């Protein structure tokens, strides 16, 4: 599924986008936001593959908003003003939908989005990271990565990480053993994108190594005897799907 975020200060426009998104089988709506501020928070906390973003918004226009993003998703601008089209392409937008646009227009853009996402995800034969393969973009072939902390560059083996805790704009990396946690300046989303498939977000503030789970219930995950972490409502279904797929004696 392609994770979709919509941004528009007009509620009716957001509702129309939601209707169209439901008609695209490979789209999943992550959130609908009435402002760039709301959207920025979602982008920090959740995986987003494509953002349909209005341009003429009161707090900050869509063009300026996209320019603030360090690692923006695929961008499709939606606006009633055709004069913004050229500027939209200058910030590497994939496409531009002029309001009012039809379902056919939206489906055309959705197809372009899918093709681009397939290319990015290696759908044409590129080797994909998985639970048993720690090799991924940003991670070394031996499953190591480097971070800057306290004016030092520290090498961290991926397999040693138990979980990552978000603290505003900082992250605290916790380890399986009693090694002292490492604090770095980075967003949770950036870390999530860099780690391999055996890591999963279970809460807005927690990203865990799934191999470290020893027990869980509806609301909490236990990593060993002493670590208990909350499960956020947004992330519960995905976590339980992962566990159920690996459960013996399914009913």
mmCIF file of C-alpha atoms in Angstrom:
data_model
loop_
_atom_site.group_PDB
_atom_site.id
_atom_site.type_symbol
_atom_site.label_atom_id
_atom_site.label_comp_id
_atom_site.label_asym_id
_atom_site.label_seq_id
_atom_site.Cartn_x
_atom_site.Cartn_y
_atom_site.Cartn_z
ATOM 1 C CA UNK A 1 0.000 0.000 0.000
ATOM 2 C CA UNK A 2 1.062 3.573 -0.698
ATOM 3 C CA UNK A 3 0.639 5.758 2.393
ATOM 4 C CA UNK A 4 -1.066 9.055 1.522
ATOM 5 C CA UNK A 5 -1.237 12.378 3.372
ATOM 6 C CA UNK A 6 -3.573 15.193 2.293
ATOM 7 C CA UNK A 7 -3.136 18.853 3.224
ATOM 8 C CA UNK A 8 -5.709 21.562 2.486
ATOM 9 C CA UNK A 9 -7.236 24.370 4.550
ATOM 10 C CA UNK A 10 -10.647 23.657 3.007
ATOM 11 C CA UNK A 11 -12.539 20.768 4.687
ATOM 12 C CA UNK A 12 -14.622 20.135 1.556
ATOM 13 C CA UNK A 13 -11.470 19.709 -0.504
ATOM 14 C CA UNK A 14 -10.110 17.194 2.013
ATOM 15 C CA UNK A 15 -13.347 15.227 1.923
ATOM 16 C CA UNK A 16 -13.258 15.095 -1.877
ATOM 17 C CA UNK A 17 -9.690 13.802 -1.773
ATOM 18 C CA UNK A 18 -10.704 11.158 0.754
ATOM 19 C CA UNK A 19 -13.474 9.956 -1.581
ATOM 20 C CA UNK A 20 -11.028 9.671 -4.473
ATOM 21 C CA UNK A 21 -8.353 7.952 -2.372
ATOM 22 C CA UNK A 22 -10.853 5.265 -1.323
ATOM 23 C CA UNK A 23 -11.349 4.428 -4.992
ATOM 24 C CA UNK A 24 -7.639 3.738 -5.536
ATOM 25 C CA UNK A 25 -6.912 0.170 -4.366
ATOM 26 C CA UNK A 26 -3.213 0.759 -3.686
ATOM 27 C CA UNK A 27 -3.714 4.016 -1.703
ATOM 28 C CA UNK A 28 -4.142 4.211 2.075
ATOM 29 C CA UNK A 29 -4.998 7.524 3.719
ATOM 30 C CA UNK A 30 -2.726 8.169 6.702
ATOM 31 C CA UNK A 31 -4.212 11.532 7.697
ATOM 32 C CA UNK A 32 -6.005 14.627 6.423
ATOM 33 C CA UNK A 33 -4.589 17.931 7.647
ATOM 34 C CA UNK A 34 -6.017 21.452 7.591
ATOM 35 C CA UNK A 35 -2.634 23.161 7.860
ATOM 36 C CA UNK A 36 1.056 22.716 7.141
ATOM 37 C CA UNK A 37 1.689 22.622 10.888
ATOM 38 C CA UNK A 38 -0.560 19.583 11.288
ATOM 39 C CA UNK A 39 1.039 17.915 8.281
ATOM 40 C CA UNK A 40 4.561 18.493 9.571
ATOM 41 C CA UNK A 41 3.668 16.637 12.781
ATOM 42 C CA UNK A 42 2.261 13.674 10.837
ATOM 43 C CA UNK A 43 5.357 13.524 8.633
ATOM 44 C CA UNK A 44 7.543 13.397 11.725
ATOM 45 C CA UNK A 45 5.553 10.579 13.316
ATOM 46 C CA UNK A 46 4.338 8.364 10.489
ATOM 47 C CA UNK A 47 5.448 6.861 7.210
ATOM 48 C CA UNK A 48 4.135 8.882 4.268
ATOM 49 C CA UNK A 49 4.849 7.953 0.644
ATOM 50 C CA UNK A 50 2.935 10.719 -1.143
ATOM 51 C CA UNK A 51 1.476 14.060 -0.053
ATOM 52 C CA UNK A 52 -1.346 15.831 -1.900
ATOM 53 C CA UNK A 53 -0.839 19.416 -0.793
ATOM 54 C CA UNK A 54 -2.756 22.614 -1.465
ATOM 55 C CA UNK A 55 -0.626 25.647 -2.265
ATOM 56 C CA UNK A 56 -2.690 28.644 -1.195
ATOM 57 C CA UNK A 57 -2.973 28.126 2.592
ATOM 58 C CA UNK A 58 -3.121 30.823 5.291
ATOM 59 C CA UNK A 59 -0.337 29.813 7.709
ATOM 60 C CA UNK A 60 2.341 28.870 5.165
ATOM 61 C CA UNK A 61 1.747 28.142 1.505
ATOM 62 C CA UNK A 62 2.333 24.654 0.188
ATOM 63 C CA UNK A 63 5.403 25.577 -1.840
ATOM 64 C CA UNK A 64 7.207 27.085 1.139
ATOM 65 C CA UNK A 65 6.113 24.166 3.320
ATOM 66 C CA UNK A 66 7.600 21.576 0.979
ATOM 67 C CA UNK A 67 10.854 23.556 0.825
ATOM 68 C CA UNK A 68 11.216 23.149 4.613
ATOM 69 C CA UNK A 69 11.148 19.337 4.409
ATOM 70 C CA UNK A 70 14.521 17.628 4.540
ATOM 71 C CA UNK A 71 13.238 14.315 3.133
ATOM 72 C CA UNK A 72 9.879 15.084 1.523
ATOM 73 C CA UNK A 73 7.612 12.314 0.225
ATOM 74 C CA UNK A 74 6.399 12.338 -3.365
ATOM 75 C CA UNK A 75 4.593 15.679 -3.808
ATOM 76 C CA UNK A 76 1.443 16.365 -5.801
ATOM 77 C CA UNK A 77 0.154 19.926 -5.520
ATOM 78 C CA UNK A 78 -3.572 20.678 -5.614
ATOM 79 C CA UNK A 79 -4.707 24.258 -6.161
ATOM 80 C CA UNK A 80 -7.225 26.453 -7.948
ATOM 81 C CA UNK A 81 -4.509 28.770 -9.270
ATOM 82 C CA UNK A 82 -2.804 27.642 -12.469
ATOM 83 C CA UNK A 83 -0.049 30.255 -12.135
ATOM 84 C CA UNK A 84 1.534 28.096 -9.419
ATOM 85 C CA UNK A 85 2.203 25.208 -11.798
ATOM 86 C CA UNK A 86 5.703 26.236 -12.830
ATOM 87 C CA UNK A 87 6.735 26.937 -9.234
ATOM 88 C CA UNK A 88 5.395 23.520 -8.262
ATOM 89 C CA UNK A 89 7.737 21.752 -10.640
ATOM 90 C CA UNK A 90 10.643 23.854 -9.372
ATOM 91 C CA UNK A 91 10.388 22.048 -6.017
ATOM 92 C CA UNK A 92 10.393 18.658 -7.792
ATOM 93 C CA UNK A 93 6.675 17.997 -7.473
ATOM 94 C CA UNK A 94 5.612 14.902 -9.371
ATOM 95 C CA UNK A 95 2.438 16.474 -10.692
ATOM 96 C CA UNK A 96 -0.096 19.248 -10.333
ATOM 97 C CA UNK A 97 -3.893 18.939 -10.018
ATOM 98 C CA UNK A 98 -5.884 22.029 -10.904
ATOM 99 C CA UNK A 99 -9.094 22.367 -8.912
ATOM 100 C CA UNK A 100 -11.748 21.253 -9.533
ATOM 101 C CA UNK A 101 -10.247 17.998 -10.774
ATOM 102 C CA UNK A 102 -12.119 14.826 -11.678
ATOM 103 C CA UNK A 103 -11.665 11.236 -10.564
ATOM 104 C CA UNK A 104 -10.058 10.524 -13.942
ATOM 105 C CA UNK A 105 -7.505 13.277 -13.282
ATOM 106 C CA UNK A 106 -6.815 11.833 -9.841
ATOM 107 C CA UNK A 107 -6.463 8.280 -11.177
ATOM 108 C CA UNK A 108 -3.980 9.499 -13.774
ATOM 109 C CA UNK A 109 -1.818 11.027 -11.054
ATOM 110 C CA UNK A 110 -2.248 7.967 -8.813
ATOM 111 C CA UNK A 111 -0.824 5.798 -11.583
ATOM 112 C CA UNK A 112 2.218 8.075 -11.870
ATOM 113 C CA UNK A 113 2.672 7.935 -8.099
ATOM 114 C CA UNK A 114 2.555 4.137 -8.099
ATOM 115 C CA UNK A 115 5.119 3.859 -10.869
ATOM 116 C CA UNK A 116 7.499 6.149 -8.998
ATOM 117 C CA UNK A 117 6.979 4.365 -5.668
ATOM 118 C CA UNK A 118 7.519 0.980 -7.351
ATOM 119 C CA UNK A 119 10.812 2.241 -8.710
ATOM 120 C CA UNK A 120 11.877 3.544 -5.309
ATOM 121 C CA UNK A 121 10.910 0.304 -3.580
ATOM 122 C CA UNK A 122 12.714 -1.861 -6.077
ATOM 123 C CA UNK A 123 9.591 -3.427 -7.540
ATOM 124 C CA UNK A 124 11.483 -4.027 -10.786
ATOM 125 C CA UNK A 125 13.775 -6.649 -9.266
ATOM 126 C CA UNK A 126 15.876 -4.666 -6.804
ATOM 127 C CA UNK A 127 16.724 -6.654 -3.665
ATOM 128 C CA UNK A 128 14.569 -5.644 -0.727
ATOM 129 C CA UNK A 129 15.467 -5.518 2.981
ATOM 130 C CA UNK A 130 13.589 -7.980 5.208
ATOM 131 C CA UNK A 131 13.492 -9.354 8.733
ATOM 132 C CA UNK A 132 16.622 -11.436 8.245
ATOM 133 C CA UNK A 133 18.580 -8.945 6.183
ATOM 134 C CA UNK A 134 19.969 -5.959 8.090
ATOM 135 C CA UNK A 135 21.353 -4.406 4.913
ATOM 136 C CA UNK A 136 19.419 -1.307 3.899
ATOM 137 C CA UNK A 137 20.074 2.284 2.863
ATOM 138 C CA UNK A 138 22.082 4.014 5.593
ATOM 139 C CA UNK A 139 23.057 0.699 7.245
ATOM 140 C CA UNK A 140 26.388 -0.961 6.546
ATOM 141 C CA UNK A 141 26.614 -4.458 5.086
ATOM 142 C CA UNK A 142 27.491 -5.863 8.506
ATOM 143 C CA UNK A 143 24.482 -4.186 10.054
ATOM 144 C CA UNK A 144 26.363 -1.227 11.560
ATOM 145 C CA UNK A 145 25.672 2.474 11.418
ATOM 146 C CA UNK A 146 27.351 5.608 12.726
ATOM 147 C CA UNK A 147 25.852 8.466 14.754
ATOM 148 C CA UNK A 148 27.143 11.733 16.147
ATOM 149 C CA UNK A 149 26.784 12.139 19.907
ATOM 150 C CA UNK A 150 28.636 14.353 22.413
ATOM 151 C CA UNK A 151 31.018 15.593 19.713
ATOM 152 C CA UNK A 152 31.970 12.005 18.851
ATOM 153 C CA UNK A 153 31.140 9.620 16.028
ATOM 154 C CA UNK A 154 29.926 6.323 17.477
ATOM 155 C CA UNK A 155 29.580 2.996 15.660
ATOM 156 C CA UNK A 156 26.408 1.100 16.597
ATOM 157 C CA UNK A 157 25.668 -2.518 15.597
ATOM 158 C CA UNK A 158 22.009 -2.744 14.570
ATOM 159 C CA UNK A 159 21.597 -6.111 16.313
ATOM 160 C CA UNK A 160 22.548 -4.523 19.656
ATOM 161 C CA UNK A 161 19.711 -1.960 19.560
ATOM 162 C CA UNK A 162 16.686 -2.906 21.688
ATOM 163 C CA UNK A 163 14.590 0.195 21.069
ATOM 164 C CA UNK A 164 14.726 3.881 20.198
ATOM 165 C CA UNK A 165 12.977 6.489 22.332
ATOM 166 C CA UNK A 166 11.861 9.833 20.958
ATOM 167 C CA UNK A 167 12.446 12.943 23.068
ATOM 168 C CA UNK A 168 11.269 16.014 21.150
ATOM 169 C CA UNK A 169 13.912 16.566 18.439
ATOM 170 C CA UNK A 170 16.312 14.084 20.070
ATOM 171 C CA UNK A 171 16.432 10.281 20.090
ATOM 172 C CA UNK A 172 17.767 7.981 22.786
ATOM 173 C CA UNK A 173 19.090 4.658 21.494
ATOM 174 C CA UNK A 174 18.731 1.868 24.076
ATOM 175 C CA UNK A 175 20.699 -1.381 23.858
ATOM 176 C CA UNK A 176 20.051 -5.051 24.649
ATOM 177 C CA UNK A 177 22.724 -5.148 27.334
ATOM 178 C CA UNK A 178 23.349 -2.615 30.092
ATOM 179 C CA UNK A 179 25.340 -0.322 27.820
ATOM 180 C CA UNK A 180 24.626 3.360 28.406
ATOM 181 C CA UNK A 181 22.020 4.766 25.966
ATOM 182 C CA UNK A 182 23.249 7.079 23.217
ATOM 183 C CA UNK A 183 21.445 10.385 22.621
ATOM 184 C CA UNK A 184 21.459 11.879 19.128
ATOM 185 C CA UNK A 185 19.854 14.799 17.298
ATOM 186 C CA UNK A 186 17.528 13.182 14.741
ATOM 187 C CA UNK A 187 13.832 12.792 14.015
ATOM 188 C CA UNK A 188 12.097 9.490 14.710
ATOM 189 C CA UNK A 189 10.961 9.249 11.091
ATOM 190 C CA UNK A 190 14.528 9.566 9.798
ATOM 191 C CA UNK A 191 15.684 6.791 12.098
ATOM 192 C CA UNK A 192 12.687 4.630 11.167
ATOM 193 C CA UNK A 193 13.459 5.016 7.465
ATOM 194 C CA UNK A 194 17.087 3.985 7.963
ATOM 195 C CA UNK A 195 16.646 0.877 10.131
ATOM 196 C CA UNK A 196 15.957 -2.586 8.626
ATOM 197 C CA UNK A 197 12.666 -4.469 8.559
ATOM 198 C CA UNK A 198 12.939 -6.036 12.023
ATOM 199 C CA UNK A 199 12.333 -2.592 13.557
ATOM 200 C CA UNK A 200 8.795 -1.286 13.951
ATOM 201 C CA UNK A 201 7.184 1.857 15.315
ATOM 202 C CA UNK A 202 4.801 0.902 18.163
ATOM 203 C CA UNK A 203 4.154 4.394 19.543
ATOM 204 C CA UNK A 204 4.861 7.972 18.510
ATOM 205 C CA UNK A 205 7.802 7.873 20.942
ATOM 206 C CA UNK A 206 9.047 4.282 20.537
ATOM 207 C CA UNK A 207 10.643 2.257 17.753
ATOM 208 C CA UNK A 208 11.511 -1.303 18.780
ATOM 209 C CA UNK A 209 13.622 -4.219 17.612
ATOM 210 C CA UNK A 210 10.982 -6.905 17.049
ATOM 211 C CA UNK A 211 13.528 -9.612 17.818
ATOM 212 C CA UNK A 212 13.675 -8.319 21.404
ATOM 213 C CA UNK A 213 9.979 -8.880 22.229
ATOM 214 C CA UNK A 214 9.537 -11.403 25.040
ATOM 215 C CA UNK A 215 5.872 -10.768 25.865
ATOM 216 C CA UNK A 216 3.026 -8.430 24.968
ATOM 217 C CA UNK A 217 -0.602 -7.671 25.638
ATOM 218 C CA UNK A 218 -3.129 -5.327 24.074
ATOM 219 C CA UNK A 219 -1.514 -2.194 25.477
ATOM 220 C CA UNK A 220 2.140 -2.933 26.181
ATOM 221 C CA UNK A 221 5.221 -4.656 24.790
ATOM 222 C CA UNK A 222 7.840 -6.224 27.039
ATOM 223 C CA UNK A 223 11.488 -6.397 26.035
ATOM 224 C CA UNK A 224 13.102 -8.654 28.590
ATOM 225 C CA UNK A 225 12.163 -8.559 32.253
ATOM 226 C CA UNK A 226 12.545 -4.863 32.980
ATOM 227 C CA UNK A 227 11.419 -2.965 29.892
ATOM 228 C CA UNK A 228 7.724 -2.261 29.295
ATOM 229 C CA UNK A 229 6.668 0.091 26.504
ATOM 230 C CA UNK A 230 3.208 1.387 25.519
ATOM 231 C CA UNK A 231 1.522 0.513 22.223
ATOM 232 C CA UNK A 232 -0.040 3.509 20.464
ATOM 233 C CA UNK A 233 -3.516 3.124 18.973
ATOM 234 C CA UNK A 234 -2.267 4.096 15.504
ATOM 235 C CA UNK A 235 0.372 1.348 15.500
ATOM 236 C CA UNK A 236 -1.479 -1.503 17.270
ATOM 237 C CA UNK A 237 -2.972 -3.228 14.197
ATOM 238 C CA UNK A 238 0.329 -3.400 12.337
ATOM 239 C CA UNK A 239 2.156 -4.830 15.372
ATOM 240 C CA UNK A 240 -0.488 -7.473 16.015
ATOM 241 C CA UNK A 241 -0.527 -8.400 12.338
ATOM 242 C CA UNK A 242 3.219 -9.027 12.551
ATOM 243 C CA UNK A 243 2.798 -11.212 15.664
ATOM 244 C CA UNK A 244 -0.230 -13.128 14.334
ATOM 245 C CA UNK A 245 1.613 -13.979 11.117
ATOM 246 C CA UNK A 246 4.258 -15.718 13.222
ATOM 247 C CA UNK A 247 1.949 -17.329 15.796
ATOM 248 C CA UNK A 248 1.765 -21.115 16.135
ATOM 249 C CA UNK A 249 -1.557 -22.829 16.675
ATOM 250 C CA UNK A 250 -3.629 -20.096 15.035
ATOM 251 C CA UNK A 251 -7.377 -20.262 15.608
#
